[in-house]
Short mmCIF file of C-alpha atoms in Angstrom, two decimals:
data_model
loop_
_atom_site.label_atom_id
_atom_site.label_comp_id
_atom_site.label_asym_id
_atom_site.label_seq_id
_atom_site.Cartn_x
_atom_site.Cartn_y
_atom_site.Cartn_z
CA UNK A 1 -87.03 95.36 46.39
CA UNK A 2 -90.45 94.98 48.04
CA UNK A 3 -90.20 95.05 51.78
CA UNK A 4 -92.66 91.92 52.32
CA UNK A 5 -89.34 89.54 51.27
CA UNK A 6 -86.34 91.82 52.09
CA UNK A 7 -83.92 89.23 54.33
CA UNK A 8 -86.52 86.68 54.07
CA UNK A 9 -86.23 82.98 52.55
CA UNK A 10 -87.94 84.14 49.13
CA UNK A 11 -85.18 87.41 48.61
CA UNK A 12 -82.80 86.81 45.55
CA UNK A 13 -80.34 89.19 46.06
CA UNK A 14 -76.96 88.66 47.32
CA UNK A 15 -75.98 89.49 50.67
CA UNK A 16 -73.95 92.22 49.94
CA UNK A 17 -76.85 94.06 48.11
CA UNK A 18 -79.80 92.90 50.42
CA UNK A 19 -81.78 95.84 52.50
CA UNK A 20 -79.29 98.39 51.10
CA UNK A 21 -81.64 99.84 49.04
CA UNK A 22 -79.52 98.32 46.12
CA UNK A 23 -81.90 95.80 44.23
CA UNK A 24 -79.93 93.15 42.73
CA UNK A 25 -81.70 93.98 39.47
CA UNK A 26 -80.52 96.00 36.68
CA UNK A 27 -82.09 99.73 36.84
CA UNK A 28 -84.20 99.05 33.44
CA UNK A 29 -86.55 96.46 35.40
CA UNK A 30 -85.99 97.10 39.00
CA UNK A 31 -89.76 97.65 40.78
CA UNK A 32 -91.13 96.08 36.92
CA UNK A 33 -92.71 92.56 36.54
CA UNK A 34 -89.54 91.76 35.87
CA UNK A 35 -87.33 92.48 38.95
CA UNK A 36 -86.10 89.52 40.49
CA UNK A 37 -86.29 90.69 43.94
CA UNK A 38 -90.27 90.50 43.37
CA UNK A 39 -91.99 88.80 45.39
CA UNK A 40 -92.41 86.21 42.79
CA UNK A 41 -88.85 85.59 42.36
CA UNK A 42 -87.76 81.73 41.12
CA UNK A 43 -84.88 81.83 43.19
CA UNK A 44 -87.03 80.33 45.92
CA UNK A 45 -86.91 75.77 44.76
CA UNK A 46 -90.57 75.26 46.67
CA UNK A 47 -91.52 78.15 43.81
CA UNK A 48 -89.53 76.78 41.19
CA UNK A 49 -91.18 73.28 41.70
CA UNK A 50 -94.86 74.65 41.66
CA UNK A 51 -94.01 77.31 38.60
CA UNK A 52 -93.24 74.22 36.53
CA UNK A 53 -95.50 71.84 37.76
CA UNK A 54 -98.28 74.64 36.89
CA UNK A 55 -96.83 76.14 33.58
CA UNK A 56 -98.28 75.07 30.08
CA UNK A 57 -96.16 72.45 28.32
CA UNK A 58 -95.59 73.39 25.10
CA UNK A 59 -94.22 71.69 21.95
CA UNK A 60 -93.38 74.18 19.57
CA UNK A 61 -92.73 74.07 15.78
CA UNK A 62 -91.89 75.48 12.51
CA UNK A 63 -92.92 74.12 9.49
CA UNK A 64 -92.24 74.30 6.10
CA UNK A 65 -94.97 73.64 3.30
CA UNK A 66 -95.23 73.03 0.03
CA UNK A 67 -99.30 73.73 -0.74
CA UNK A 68 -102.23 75.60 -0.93
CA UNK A 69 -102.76 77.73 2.46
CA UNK A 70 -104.33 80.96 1.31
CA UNK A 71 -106.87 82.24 3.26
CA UNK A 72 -106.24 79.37 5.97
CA UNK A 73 -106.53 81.16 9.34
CA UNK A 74 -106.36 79.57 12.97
CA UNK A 75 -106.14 82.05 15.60
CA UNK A 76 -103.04 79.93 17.54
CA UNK A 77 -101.19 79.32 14.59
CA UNK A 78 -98.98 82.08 12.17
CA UNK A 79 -99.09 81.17 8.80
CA UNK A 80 -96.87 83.39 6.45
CA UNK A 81 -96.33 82.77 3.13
CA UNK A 82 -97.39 82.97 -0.68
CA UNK A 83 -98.52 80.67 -4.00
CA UNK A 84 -97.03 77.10 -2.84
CA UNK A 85 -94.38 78.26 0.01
CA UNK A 86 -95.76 78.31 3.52
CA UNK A 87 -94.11 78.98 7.05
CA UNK A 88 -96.34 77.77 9.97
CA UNK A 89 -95.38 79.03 13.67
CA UNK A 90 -97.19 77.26 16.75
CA UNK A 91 -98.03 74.41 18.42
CA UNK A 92 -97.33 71.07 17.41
CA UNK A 93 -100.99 70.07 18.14
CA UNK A 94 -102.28 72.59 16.14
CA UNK A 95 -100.33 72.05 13.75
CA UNK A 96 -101.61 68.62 14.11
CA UNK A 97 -105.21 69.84 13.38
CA UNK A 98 -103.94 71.99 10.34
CA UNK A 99 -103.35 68.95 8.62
CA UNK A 100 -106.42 66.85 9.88
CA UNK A 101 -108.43 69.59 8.34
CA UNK A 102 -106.40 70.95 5.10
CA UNK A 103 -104.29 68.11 4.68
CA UNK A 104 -105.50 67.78 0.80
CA UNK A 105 -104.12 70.91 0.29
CA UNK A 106 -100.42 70.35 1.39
CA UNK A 107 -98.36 68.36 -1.05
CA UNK A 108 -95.60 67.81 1.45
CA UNK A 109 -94.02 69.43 4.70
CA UNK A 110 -90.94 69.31 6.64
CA UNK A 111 -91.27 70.50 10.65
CA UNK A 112 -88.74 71.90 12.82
CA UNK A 113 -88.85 70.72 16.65
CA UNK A 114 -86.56 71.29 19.48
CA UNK A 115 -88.40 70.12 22.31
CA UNK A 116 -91.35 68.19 23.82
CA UNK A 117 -93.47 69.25 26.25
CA UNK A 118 -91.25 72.10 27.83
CA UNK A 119 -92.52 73.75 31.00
CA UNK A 120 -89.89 76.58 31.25
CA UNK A 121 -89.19 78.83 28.33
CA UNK A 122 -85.96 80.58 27.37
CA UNK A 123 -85.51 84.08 27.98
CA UNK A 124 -86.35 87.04 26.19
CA UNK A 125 -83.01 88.01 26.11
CA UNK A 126 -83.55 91.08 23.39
CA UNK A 127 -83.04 94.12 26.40
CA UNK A 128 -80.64 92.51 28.60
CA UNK A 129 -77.49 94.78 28.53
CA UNK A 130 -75.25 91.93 27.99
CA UNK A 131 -73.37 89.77 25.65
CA UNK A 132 -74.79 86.39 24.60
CA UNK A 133 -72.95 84.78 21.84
CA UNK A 134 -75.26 82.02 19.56
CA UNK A 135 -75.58 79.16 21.09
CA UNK A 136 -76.05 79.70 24.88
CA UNK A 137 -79.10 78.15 26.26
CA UNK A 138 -80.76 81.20 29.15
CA UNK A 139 -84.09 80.18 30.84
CA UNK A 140 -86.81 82.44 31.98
CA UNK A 141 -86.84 83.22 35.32
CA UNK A 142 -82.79 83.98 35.61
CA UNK A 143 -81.00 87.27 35.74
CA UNK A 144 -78.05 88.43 33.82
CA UNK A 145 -76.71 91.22 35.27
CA UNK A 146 -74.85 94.38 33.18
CA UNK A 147 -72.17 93.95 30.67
CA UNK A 148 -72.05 90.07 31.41
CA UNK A 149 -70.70 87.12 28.61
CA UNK A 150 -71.91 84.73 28.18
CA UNK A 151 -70.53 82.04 25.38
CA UNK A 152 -71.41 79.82 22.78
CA UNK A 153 -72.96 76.59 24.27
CA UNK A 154 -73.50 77.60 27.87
CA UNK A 155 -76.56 76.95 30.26
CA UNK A 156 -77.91 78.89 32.53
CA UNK A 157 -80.54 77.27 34.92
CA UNK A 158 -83.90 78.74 36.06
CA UNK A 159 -83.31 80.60 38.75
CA UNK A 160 -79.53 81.43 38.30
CA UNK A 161 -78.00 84.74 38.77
CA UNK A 162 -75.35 86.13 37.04
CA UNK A 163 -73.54 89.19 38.78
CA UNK A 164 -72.20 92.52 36.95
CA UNK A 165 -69.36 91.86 34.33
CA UNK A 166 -68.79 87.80 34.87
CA UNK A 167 -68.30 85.63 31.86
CA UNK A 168 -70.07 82.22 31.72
CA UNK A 169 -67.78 80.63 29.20
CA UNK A 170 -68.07 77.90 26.35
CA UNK A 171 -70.16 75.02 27.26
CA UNK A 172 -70.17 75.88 30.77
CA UNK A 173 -73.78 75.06 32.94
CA UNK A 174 -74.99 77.31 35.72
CA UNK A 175 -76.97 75.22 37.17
CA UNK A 176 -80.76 76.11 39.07
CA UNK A 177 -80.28 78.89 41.63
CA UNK A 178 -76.37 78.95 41.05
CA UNK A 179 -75.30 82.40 42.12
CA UNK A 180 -72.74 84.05 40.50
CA UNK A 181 -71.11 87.23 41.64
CA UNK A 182 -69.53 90.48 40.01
CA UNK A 183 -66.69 90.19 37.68
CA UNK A 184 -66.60 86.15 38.04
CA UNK A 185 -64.89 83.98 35.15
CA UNK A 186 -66.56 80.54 34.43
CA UNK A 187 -64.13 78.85 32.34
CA UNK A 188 -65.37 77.22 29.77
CA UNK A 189 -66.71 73.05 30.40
CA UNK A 190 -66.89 74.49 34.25
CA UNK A 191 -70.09 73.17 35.81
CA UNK A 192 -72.18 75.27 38.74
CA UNK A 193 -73.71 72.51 40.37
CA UNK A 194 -77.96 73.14 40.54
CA UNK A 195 -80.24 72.68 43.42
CA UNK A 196 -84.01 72.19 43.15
CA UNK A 197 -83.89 68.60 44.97
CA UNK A 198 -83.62 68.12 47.87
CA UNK A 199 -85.56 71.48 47.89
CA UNK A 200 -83.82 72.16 51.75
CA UNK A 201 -80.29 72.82 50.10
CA UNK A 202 -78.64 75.46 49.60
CA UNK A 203 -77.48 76.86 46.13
CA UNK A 204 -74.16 77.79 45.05
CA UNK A 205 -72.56 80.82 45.44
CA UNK A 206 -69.96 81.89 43.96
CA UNK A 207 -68.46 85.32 44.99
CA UNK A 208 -67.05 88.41 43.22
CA UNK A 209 -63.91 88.27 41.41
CA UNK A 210 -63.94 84.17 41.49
CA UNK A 211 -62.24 82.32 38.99
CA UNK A 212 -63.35 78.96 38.10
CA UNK A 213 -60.95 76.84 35.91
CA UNK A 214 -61.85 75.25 32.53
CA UNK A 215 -63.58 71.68 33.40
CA UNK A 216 -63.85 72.79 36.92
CA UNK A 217 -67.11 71.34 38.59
CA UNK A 218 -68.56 73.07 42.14
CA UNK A 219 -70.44 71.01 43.87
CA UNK A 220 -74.19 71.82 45.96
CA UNK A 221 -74.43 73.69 48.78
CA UNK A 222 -70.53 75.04 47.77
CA UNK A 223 -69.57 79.09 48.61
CA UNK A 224 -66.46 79.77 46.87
CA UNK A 225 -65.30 83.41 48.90
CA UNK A 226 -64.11 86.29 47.09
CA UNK A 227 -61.01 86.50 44.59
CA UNK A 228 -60.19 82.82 45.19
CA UNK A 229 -59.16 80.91 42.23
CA UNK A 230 -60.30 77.02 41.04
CA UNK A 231 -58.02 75.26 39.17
CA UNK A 232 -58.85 73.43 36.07
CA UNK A 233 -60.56 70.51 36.45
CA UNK A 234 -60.95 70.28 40.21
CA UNK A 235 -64.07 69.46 42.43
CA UNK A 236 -64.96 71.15 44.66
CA UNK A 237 -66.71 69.37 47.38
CA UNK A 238 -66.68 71.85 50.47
CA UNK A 239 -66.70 76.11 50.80
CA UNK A 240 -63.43 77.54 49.89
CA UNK A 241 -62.09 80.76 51.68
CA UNK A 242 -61.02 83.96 49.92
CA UNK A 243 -58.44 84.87 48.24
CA UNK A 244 -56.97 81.23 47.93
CA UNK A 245 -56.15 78.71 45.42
CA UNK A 246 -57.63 75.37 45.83
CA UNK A 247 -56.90 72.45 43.00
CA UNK A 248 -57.48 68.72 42.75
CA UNK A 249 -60.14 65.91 43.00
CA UNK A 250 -61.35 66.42 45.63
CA UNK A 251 -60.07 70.15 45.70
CA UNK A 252 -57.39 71.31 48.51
CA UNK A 253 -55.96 74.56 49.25
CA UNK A 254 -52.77 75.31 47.61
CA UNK A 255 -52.00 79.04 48.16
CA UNK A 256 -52.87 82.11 49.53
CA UNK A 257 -53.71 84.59 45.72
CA UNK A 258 -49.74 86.24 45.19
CA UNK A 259 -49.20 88.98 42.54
CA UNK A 260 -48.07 86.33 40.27
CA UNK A 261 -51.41 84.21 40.22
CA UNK A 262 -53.49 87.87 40.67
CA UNK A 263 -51.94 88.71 37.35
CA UNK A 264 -52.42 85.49 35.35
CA UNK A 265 -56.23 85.34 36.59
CA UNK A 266 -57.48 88.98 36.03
CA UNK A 267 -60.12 89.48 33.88
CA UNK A 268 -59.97 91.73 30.65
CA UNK A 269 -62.46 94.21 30.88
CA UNK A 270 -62.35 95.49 27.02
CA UNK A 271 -63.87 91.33 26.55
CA UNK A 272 -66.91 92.83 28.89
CA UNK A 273 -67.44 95.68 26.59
#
């Protein structure tokens, strides 16, 4: 972690890690363009705000053609294909000018489009040392920390961090700046309320060893403290201490965590590997 934003406003690490010399960042990119604990972290919403307001929108495609496209080159386009089968790669209004100026030579064309104008990309999730099943929507701009799941159909917000060996489960959201701790199950429909507006709040955080029940939805500004469990469908409207059991709408303490409820809430590790 650079020293300029070590227990400052624009540090993303967790408490527990900050100005120990630990970086909250896996080892691989730690000190690397990469490392969240840069000084150009998005955990910071002031950032957030300005990185999309200044980020090229883009309105990618794929396209299918059935035509003539050989030796047809434009520099931000990738055209592969042979005889009358073409697959274009790009932007939409390229695209757009690939048929204004070879349209005679394309007999017809299907295009592939899954969003409009998007400021924030997904991401490159290729050397993360993690799970991600198909499906689960990651932006740029979040970490995933070591040996973490994460399911079919989850979201994971700009700016979200997802702690060592925590699952983020089917269709669950972690919303913008959510923070997630180590060995934390998300249970699946369970939403981690974002924060970008108002820009002065503060994020969730959900500590180490947490579990959040299925349908379960966290509320901003929320701490949920360590080994404490959420029931099912609960909302969670204000912090909840450690090692408890809280349940309801709006969520209340139940119990202190007994051997019975540790053992029906710990996590299987061989799920992890």
């Amino acid at each position: 972690m650079t020293k300029d934003i070590r227990k400052t406003e624009g540090c993303s690490c967790r408490e527990d890690v900050c100005d120990t010399g630990n970086c909250g960042c896996r080892e691989d990119v730690c000190d690397t363009e990469n490392c969240n604990c840069q000084e150009d972290t998005l955990n910071d919403p002031y950032k957030i705000a300005v990185y999309i307001k200044n980020a090229d929108k883009t309105t990618p495609i794929k396209a299918y053609i059935d035509g003539n496209l050989e030796g047809i080159e434009f520099d931000s386009l990738q055209i592969y294909g042979t005889h009358n089968f073409w697959i274009v790669i790009g932007e939409y209004s390229q695209f757009s000018k690939l048929l204004e100026y070879h349209g005679q030579k394309i007999k017809k064309y299907h295009i592939e489009c899954d969003r409009r104008n998007s400021a924030i990309p997904l991401l490159d999730i290729k050397s993360t040392n993690a799970r991600i099943e198909p499906g689960a929507l990651i932006r740029d701009k979040s970490r995933i920390g070591k040996g973490v799941v994460v399911m079919m159909g989850a979201v994971v917000n700009i700016g979200a961090d997802i702690g060592d060996g925590s699952m983020i489960d089917m269709n669950a959201v972690v919303g913008a700046r959510g923070i997630i701790g180590k060995n934390v199950h998300v249970g699946a429909g369970a939403v981690i309320a974002g924060i970008l507006e108002p820009p002065s709040s503060s994020p969730v955080i959900i500590e180490d060893n947490v579990l959040i029940g299925a349908n379960a939805v966290v509320l901003e500004g929320v701490r949920v403290g360590k080994g404490a469990v959420v029931a099912a469908g609960s909302v969670v409207i204000e912090d909840v201490e450690p090692g408890v059991v809280v349940a309801g709408t709006p969520a209340r303490f139940i119990k202190r965590i007994d051997q019975v409820t540790r053992d029906k809430t710990k996590i299987l590790e061989d799920l992890r590997g």
